[in-house]
mmCIF file of C-alpha atoms and ligand atoms in Angstrom:
data_model
loop_
_atom_site.group_PDB
_atom_site.id
_atom_site.type_symbol
_atom_site.label_atom_id
_atom_site.label_comp_id
_atom_site.label_asym_id
_atom_site.label_seq_id
_atom_site.Cartn_x
_atom_site.Cartn_y
_atom_site.Cartn_z
ATOM 1 C CA MET A 1 144.806 9.213 96.075
ATOM 2 C CA ALA A 2 142.897 6.111 95.020
ATOM 3 C CA GLU A 3 141.687 4.978 98.424
ATOM 4 C CA ASP A 4 139.645 1.814 98.188
ATOM 5 C CA ILE A 5 136.953 3.018 100.546
ATOM 6 C CA CYS A 6 134.900 -0.185 100.493
ATOM 7 C CA HIS A 7 137.960 -2.241 101.287
ATOM 8 C CA ASN A 8 138.908 0.162 104.089
ATOM 9 C CA ILE A 9 135.444 -0.087 105.640
ATOM 10 C CA THR A 10 135.749 -3.873 105.646
ATOM 11 C CA THR A 11 139.163 -3.636 107.307
ATOM 12 C CA VAL A 12 137.842 -1.267 109.990
ATOM 13 C CA SER A 13 134.795 -3.494 110.554
ATOM 14 C CA ASN A 14 137.142 -6.430 111.082
ATOM 15 C CA ARG A 15 139.152 -4.421 113.601
ATOM 16 C CA ILE A 16 135.925 -3.600 115.459
ATOM 17 C CA GLN A 17 134.869 -7.231 115.391
ATOM 18 C CA LYS A 18 138.190 -8.467 116.776
ATOM 19 C CA ALA A 19 138.164 -5.895 119.568
ATOM 20 C CA CYS A 20 134.615 -6.958 120.470
ATOM 21 C CA GLN A 21 135.681 -10.594 120.564
ATOM 22 C CA ARG A 22 138.515 -9.786 122.954
ATOM 23 C CA ALA A 23 136.169 -7.791 125.164
ATOM 24 C CA GLY A 24 133.373 -10.373 125.066
ATOM 25 C CA ARG A 25 131.061 -7.861 123.404
ATOM 26 C CA ASN A 26 128.559 -8.149 120.582
ATOM 27 C CA PRO A 27 129.808 -6.197 117.515
ATOM 28 C CA ASP A 28 126.235 -4.993 116.923
ATOM 29 C CA GLU A 29 126.706 -2.784 119.996
ATOM 30 C CA VAL A 30 129.386 -0.720 118.238
ATOM 31 C CA GLN A 31 128.330 1.753 115.564
ATOM 32 C CA LEU A 32 130.960 2.809 113.043
ATOM 33 C CA ILE A 33 130.739 6.514 112.211
ATOM 34 C CA ALA A 34 132.697 7.391 109.077
ATOM 35 C CA VAL A 35 134.221 10.825 109.680
ATOM 36 C CA SER A 36 134.259 12.425 106.235
ATOM 37 C CA LYS A 37 135.479 15.928 107.144
ATOM 38 C CA LEU A 38 137.520 17.628 104.421
ATOM 39 C CA LYS A 39 136.674 14.801 102.022
ATOM 40 C CA PRO A 40 134.549 15.294 98.904
ATOM 41 C CA LEU A 41 130.944 14.195 98.649
ATOM 42 C CA GLU A 42 132.067 11.584 96.109
ATOM 43 C CA ASP A 43 133.859 9.727 98.923
ATOM 44 C CA ILE A 44 130.708 9.755 101.055
ATOM 45 C CA LYS A 45 128.690 8.396 98.146
ATOM 46 C CA ARG A 46 131.201 5.613 97.614
ATOM 47 C CA ALA A 47 131.079 4.670 101.294
ATOM 48 C CA PHE A 48 127.273 4.812 101.336
ATOM 49 C CA LYS A 49 127.117 2.485 98.359
ATOM 50 C CA CYS A 50 129.196 -0.047 100.305
ATOM 51 C CA GLY A 51 126.586 0.019 103.057
ATOM 52 C CA GLN A 52 127.991 2.669 105.404
ATOM 53 C CA LEU A 53 125.046 4.623 106.877
ATOM 54 C CA HIS A 54 126.561 6.867 109.587
ATOM 55 C CA PHE A 55 128.734 9.864 108.674
ATOM 56 C CA GLY A 56 130.407 12.461 110.873
ATOM 57 C CA GLU A 57 131.463 16.025 110.097
ATOM 58 C CA ASN A 58 133.158 18.576 112.327
ATOM 59 C CA ARG A 59 132.313 21.918 110.697
ATOM 60 C CA ALA A 60 128.810 23.356 110.575
ATOM 61 C CA LYS A 61 129.105 24.796 107.073
ATOM 62 C CA GLU A 62 130.605 21.673 105.545
ATOM 63 C CA LEU A 63 127.967 19.536 107.241
ATOM 64 C CA GLN A 64 125.201 21.828 106.024
ATOM 65 C CA ASP A 65 126.443 21.714 102.428
ATOM 66 C CA LYS A 66 126.923 17.970 102.368
ATOM 67 C CA MET A 67 123.517 17.305 103.964
ATOM 68 C CA ALA A 68 121.872 19.516 101.328
ATOM 69 C CA ASP A 69 123.750 17.928 98.432
ATOM 70 C CA TYR A 70 123.170 14.292 99.332
ATOM 71 C CA GLU A 71 119.621 13.335 100.166
ATOM 72 C CA GLU A 72 119.571 9.715 101.264
ATOM 73 C CA GLU A 73 116.889 9.007 103.798
ATOM 74 C CA SER A 74 118.678 6.119 105.494
ATOM 75 C CA LEU A 75 121.891 8.115 105.916
ATOM 76 C CA GLN A 76 122.500 9.388 109.461
ATOM 77 C CA TRP A 77 124.488 12.599 109.904
ATOM 78 C CA HIS A 78 126.562 13.200 113.021
ATOM 79 C CA MET A 79 127.979 16.579 114.037
ATOM 80 C CA VAL A 80 131.171 15.720 115.936
ATOM 81 C CA GLY A 81 132.941 19.110 115.942
ATOM 82 C CA ASN A 82 132.797 22.272 118.013
ATOM 83 C CA LEU A 83 129.420 23.971 118.160
ATOM 84 C CA GLN A 84 128.493 27.617 118.060
ATOM 85 C CA THR A 85 125.004 28.695 119.048
ATOM 86 C CA ASN A 86 124.485 30.681 115.857
ATOM 87 C CA LYS A 87 125.332 27.684 113.650
ATOM 88 C CA ILE A 88 122.831 25.287 115.178
ATOM 89 C CA LYS A 89 119.974 26.587 113.036
ATOM 90 C CA TYR A 90 121.789 25.405 109.910
ATOM 91 C CA MET A 91 121.820 21.764 110.970
ATOM 92 C CA VAL A 92 118.634 21.018 112.935
ATOM 93 C CA ASP A 93 116.510 20.283 109.878
ATOM 94 C CA ARG A 94 118.604 17.249 108.934
ATOM 95 C CA VAL A 95 121.272 16.274 111.473
ATOM 96 C CA ASN A 96 120.543 13.089 113.471
ATOM 97 C CA TRP A 97 123.202 13.263 116.186
ATOM 98 C CA ILE A 98 125.165 16.101 117.784
ATOM 99 C CA HIS A 99 128.130 14.780 119.800
ATOM 100 C CA SER A 100 129.563 18.035 121.069
ATOM 101 C CA ILE A 101 127.245 19.489 123.698
ATOM 102 C CA GLU A 102 129.263 21.218 126.400
ATOM 103 C CA LYS A 103 126.829 23.912 127.552
ATOM 104 C CA LYS A 104 123.151 24.203 128.402
ATOM 105 C CA LYS A 105 122.748 27.005 125.917
ATOM 106 C CA TYR A 106 123.381 24.608 123.020
ATOM 107 C CA LEU A 107 120.551 22.385 124.224
ATOM 108 C CA ARG A 108 118.314 25.427 124.612
ATOM 109 C CA GLU A 109 118.983 26.471 121.015
ATOM 110 C CA ILE A 110 118.475 22.944 119.646
ATOM 111 C CA GLU A 111 115.183 22.645 121.550
ATOM 112 C CA LYS A 112 113.988 26.008 120.220
ATOM 113 C CA ARG A 113 114.846 25.233 116.599
ATOM 114 C CA ALA A 114 113.822 21.571 116.585
ATOM 115 C CA SER A 115 110.441 22.275 118.208
ATOM 116 C CA ARG A 116 109.515 24.536 115.284
ATOM 117 C CA ILE A 117 109.909 21.686 112.829
ATOM 118 C CA ASP A 118 108.809 18.970 115.240
ATOM 119 C CA ARG A 119 112.046 16.986 115.157
ATOM 120 C CA ILE A 120 113.871 15.236 117.969
ATOM 121 C CA ILE A 121 117.672 15.486 117.901
ATOM 122 C CA ASN A 122 119.959 12.956 119.560
ATOM 123 C CA THR A 123 122.797 14.529 121.502
ATOM 124 C CA LEU A 124 125.863 13.519 123.508
ATOM 125 C CA ILE A 125 127.625 15.559 126.165
ATOM 126 C CA GLN A 126 131.298 16.032 125.304
ATOM 127 C CA ILE A 127 133.719 15.709 128.178
ATOM 128 C CA ASN A 128 137.327 16.839 127.949
ATOM 129 C CA ILE A 129 138.850 13.505 128.969
ATOM 130 C CA SER A 130 142.376 14.435 127.868
ATOM 131 C CA GLY A 131 142.369 17.609 129.948
ATOM 132 C CA GLU A 132 144.175 19.420 127.125
ATOM 133 C CA ASP A 133 143.357 23.120 126.796
ATOM 134 C CA GLN A 134 142.937 22.957 123.038
ATOM 135 C CA LYS A 135 140.322 20.194 123.233
ATOM 136 C CA SER A 136 136.733 21.137 123.829
ATOM 137 C CA GLY A 137 134.278 19.564 126.220
ATOM 138 C CA CYS A 138 133.110 20.225 129.728
ATOM 139 C CA THR A 139 134.230 18.618 132.978
ATOM 140 C CA ALA A 140 132.411 15.811 134.784
ATOM 141 C CA GLU A 141 131.307 18.363 137.393
ATOM 142 C CA ASP A 142 129.496 20.413 134.741
ATOM 143 C CA VAL A 143 127.314 17.547 133.536
ATOM 144 C CA PRO A 144 124.641 17.183 136.290
ATOM 145 C CA ASP A 145 123.422 20.725 135.686
ATOM 146 C CA ILE A 146 123.229 20.101 131.927
ATOM 147 C CA LEU A 147 121.337 16.829 132.431
ATOM 148 C CA GLU A 148 118.845 18.389 134.847
ATOM 149 C CA TYR A 149 118.142 20.988 132.222
ATOM 150 C CA ALA A 150 117.788 18.306 129.528
ATOM 151 C CA GLN A 151 115.235 16.403 131.602
ATOM 152 C CA GLY A 152 112.644 19.064 130.759
ATOM 153 C CA LEU A 153 113.202 19.127 127.000
ATOM 154 C CA LYS A 154 110.891 17.640 124.382
ATOM 155 C CA HIS A 155 112.929 17.885 121.187
ATOM 156 C CA VAL A 156 116.317 16.899 122.529
ATOM 157 C CA ARG A 157 117.400 13.476 123.692
ATOM 158 C CA VAL A 158 120.663 13.150 125.580
ATOM 159 C CA ARG A 159 121.863 9.669 124.653
ATOM 160 C CA GLY A 160 125.280 9.491 126.302
ATOM 161 C CA LEU A 161 128.762 10.969 126.454
ATOM 162 C CA MET A 162 131.506 11.727 123.953
ATOM 163 C CA GLY A 163 135.228 12.065 124.540
ATOM 164 C CA MET A 164 138.407 12.593 122.547
ATOM 165 C CA ALA A 165 141.565 11.128 124.010
ATOM 166 C CA THR A 166 145.021 12.621 123.735
ATOM 167 C CA TYR A 167 146.409 12.067 120.235
ATOM 168 C CA VAL A 168 148.664 9.014 120.178
ATOM 169 C CA GLY A 169 150.333 7.060 117.405
ATOM 170 C CA PRO A 170 148.893 3.723 116.243
ATOM 171 C CA ASP A 171 151.170 1.714 118.543
ATOM 172 C CA GLU A 172 150.571 3.850 121.629
ATOM 173 C CA ALA A 173 146.828 3.482 122.113
ATOM 174 C CA GLU A 174 147.324 1.672 125.405
ATOM 175 C CA GLN A 175 148.414 5.006 126.896
ATOM 176 C CA VAL A 176 144.934 6.493 126.577
ATOM 177 C CA ARG A 177 143.038 3.560 128.076
ATOM 178 C CA PRO A 178 142.611 5.408 131.418
ATOM 179 C CA GLN A 179 140.925 8.298 129.595
ATOM 180 C CA PHE A 180 138.329 5.959 128.089
ATOM 181 C CA GLN A 181 137.853 4.210 131.436
ATOM 182 C CA GLN A 182 137.239 7.568 133.006
ATOM 183 C CA LEU A 183 134.515 8.479 130.486
ATOM 184 C CA ARG A 184 132.751 5.223 131.168
ATOM 185 C CA GLU A 185 132.945 5.719 134.928
ATOM 186 C CA ILE A 186 131.592 9.250 134.655
ATOM 187 C CA ARG A 187 128.686 7.878 132.616
ATOM 188 C CA ASP A 188 127.977 5.141 135.166
ATOM 189 C CA GLN A 189 127.808 7.721 137.952
ATOM 190 C CA LEU A 190 125.408 9.922 135.983
ATOM 191 C CA ARG A 191 122.817 7.189 135.460
ATOM 192 C CA THR A 192 120.778 8.646 138.341
ATOM 193 C CA TYR A 193 119.901 11.584 136.075
ATOM 194 C CA GLU A 194 118.161 9.398 133.526
ATOM 195 C CA ALA A 195 114.654 10.438 132.489
ATOM 196 C CA ASP A 196 112.476 10.233 129.352
ATOM 197 C CA SER A 197 114.770 12.623 127.531
ATOM 198 C CA VAL A 198 118.026 11.525 129.184
ATOM 199 C CA GLN A 199 119.313 8.019 128.461
ATOM 200 C CA LEU A 200 123.010 7.493 128.853
ATOM 201 C CA ASP A 201 123.556 4.278 126.884
ATOM 202 C CA GLU A 202 125.980 5.659 124.312
ATOM 203 C CA LEU A 203 129.722 6.224 124.659
ATOM 204 C CA SER A 204 131.236 7.906 121.584
ATOM 205 C CA MET A 205 134.971 7.319 121.893
ATOM 206 C CA GLY A 206 137.782 5.918 119.766
ATOM 207 C CA MET A 207 139.231 7.019 116.419
ATOM 208 C CA THR A 208 141.575 5.539 113.800
ATOM 209 C CA ASN A 209 144.514 5.014 116.154
ATOM 210 C CA ASP A 210 142.752 4.064 119.371
ATOM 211 C CA MET A 211 139.416 2.445 118.476
ATOM 212 C CA GLU A 212 140.307 -1.026 119.773
ATOM 213 C CA VAL A 213 141.142 0.237 123.249
ATOM 214 C CA ALA A 214 137.993 2.391 123.265
ATOM 215 C CA ILE A 215 135.860 -0.628 122.353
ATOM 216 C CA GLU A 216 137.452 -2.705 125.092
ATOM 217 C CA GLU A 217 136.473 0.085 127.495
ATOM 218 C CA GLY A 218 132.855 0.189 126.347
ATOM 219 C CA ALA A 219 132.580 2.441 123.276
ATOM 220 C CA THR A 220 129.245 2.134 121.466
ATOM 221 C CA MET A 221 130.223 4.577 118.706
ATOM 222 C CA VAL A 222 133.662 4.871 117.140
ATOM 223 C CA ARG A 223 134.411 7.910 114.973
ATOM 224 C CA VAL A 224 136.833 6.855 112.258
ATOM 225 C CA GLY A 225 138.181 9.097 109.514
ATOM 226 C CA ARG A 226 141.642 8.314 108.152
ATOM 227 C CA ALA A 227 141.359 4.525 108.255
ATOM 228 C CA ILE A 228 138.389 4.826 105.868
ATOM 229 C CA PHE A 229 139.054 7.869 103.680
ATOM 230 C CA GLY A 230 142.837 8.157 103.895
ATOM 231 C CA GLU A 231 144.967 10.993 105.277
ATOM 232 C CA ARG A 232 143.512 14.498 105.238
ATOM 233 C CA ASN A 233 145.337 17.450 103.696
ATOM 234 C CA TYR A 234 144.840 20.393 105.976
HETATM 235 C C1 LIG B 301 138.631 13.980 112.786
HETATM 236 C C2 LIG B 301 137.858 13.457 113.913
HETATM 237 C C3 LIG B 301 137.753 12.071 114.128
HETATM 238 C C4 LIG B 301 138.415 11.041 113.240
HETATM 239 O O1 LIG B 301 139.795 11.015 113.433
HETATM 240 P P1 LIG B 301 140.712 9.952 112.630
HETATM 241 O O2 LIG B 301 142.006 9.993 113.344
HETATM 242 O O3 LIG B 301 140.783 10.438 111.228
HETATM 243 O O4 LIG B 301 140.044 8.637 112.714
HETATM 244 C C5 LIG B 301 136.990 11.641 115.193
HETATM 245 N N1 LIG B 301 136.367 12.506 116.017
HETATM 246 C C6 LIG B 301 136.440 13.848 115.839
HETATM 247 C C7 LIG B 301 135.721 14.744 116.779
HETATM 248 C C8 LIG B 301 137.192 14.364 114.795
HETATM 249 O O5 LIG B 301 137.265 15.690 114.637
#
């Protein structure tokens, strides 16, 4: 059980740094998001005390509870899991980033709720880059309509795209490189939709097993759980 979370964060940071070196990128361009789903608040506190500021959760209720129980102003909360319209109201007062927009109606609900409390929420459009039925996300063809809608919003910023590659083992990450390339290409083609509330600089892609490949393909956010907090018991 005794994961040395600080040590793990250093190890992951070194992996990020090496991947950036190989790709000729500045490591400051890659934000590490510690995915703390199913892990106790104690683990988040330990990571925060070692300087980790960005945390990701994938369930609305768990996110809501953890946000309420740990009030650190400099901590940034990321919702990385499936959304439901009726759960959005439980996160808008605190969440900083929502990675899993796949429909206009989610943006509409965020705008409605965030405008009441005068907040601006950062969002990413999730694309199903693996093409697997069980993974969420929209298709590249769905995105222009969503971005046109987002152009008129005042309390939502679309900041980029998110994708989850096919699950591969630690030595097989090379297999999913085309999926990351594809997300980047889709983003490049969508740049024409940029406006005050639509800036597509961020690419949220890469997890414990495939973060290096994702970084080489342009990731600006990697979402890492197990390499920091250890295996999860489902
Ligand atoms: C769980 C999860 C991760 C982290 O996966 P690890 O393999 O533990 O690094 C990243 N993104 C999303 C959306 C997740 O649900």
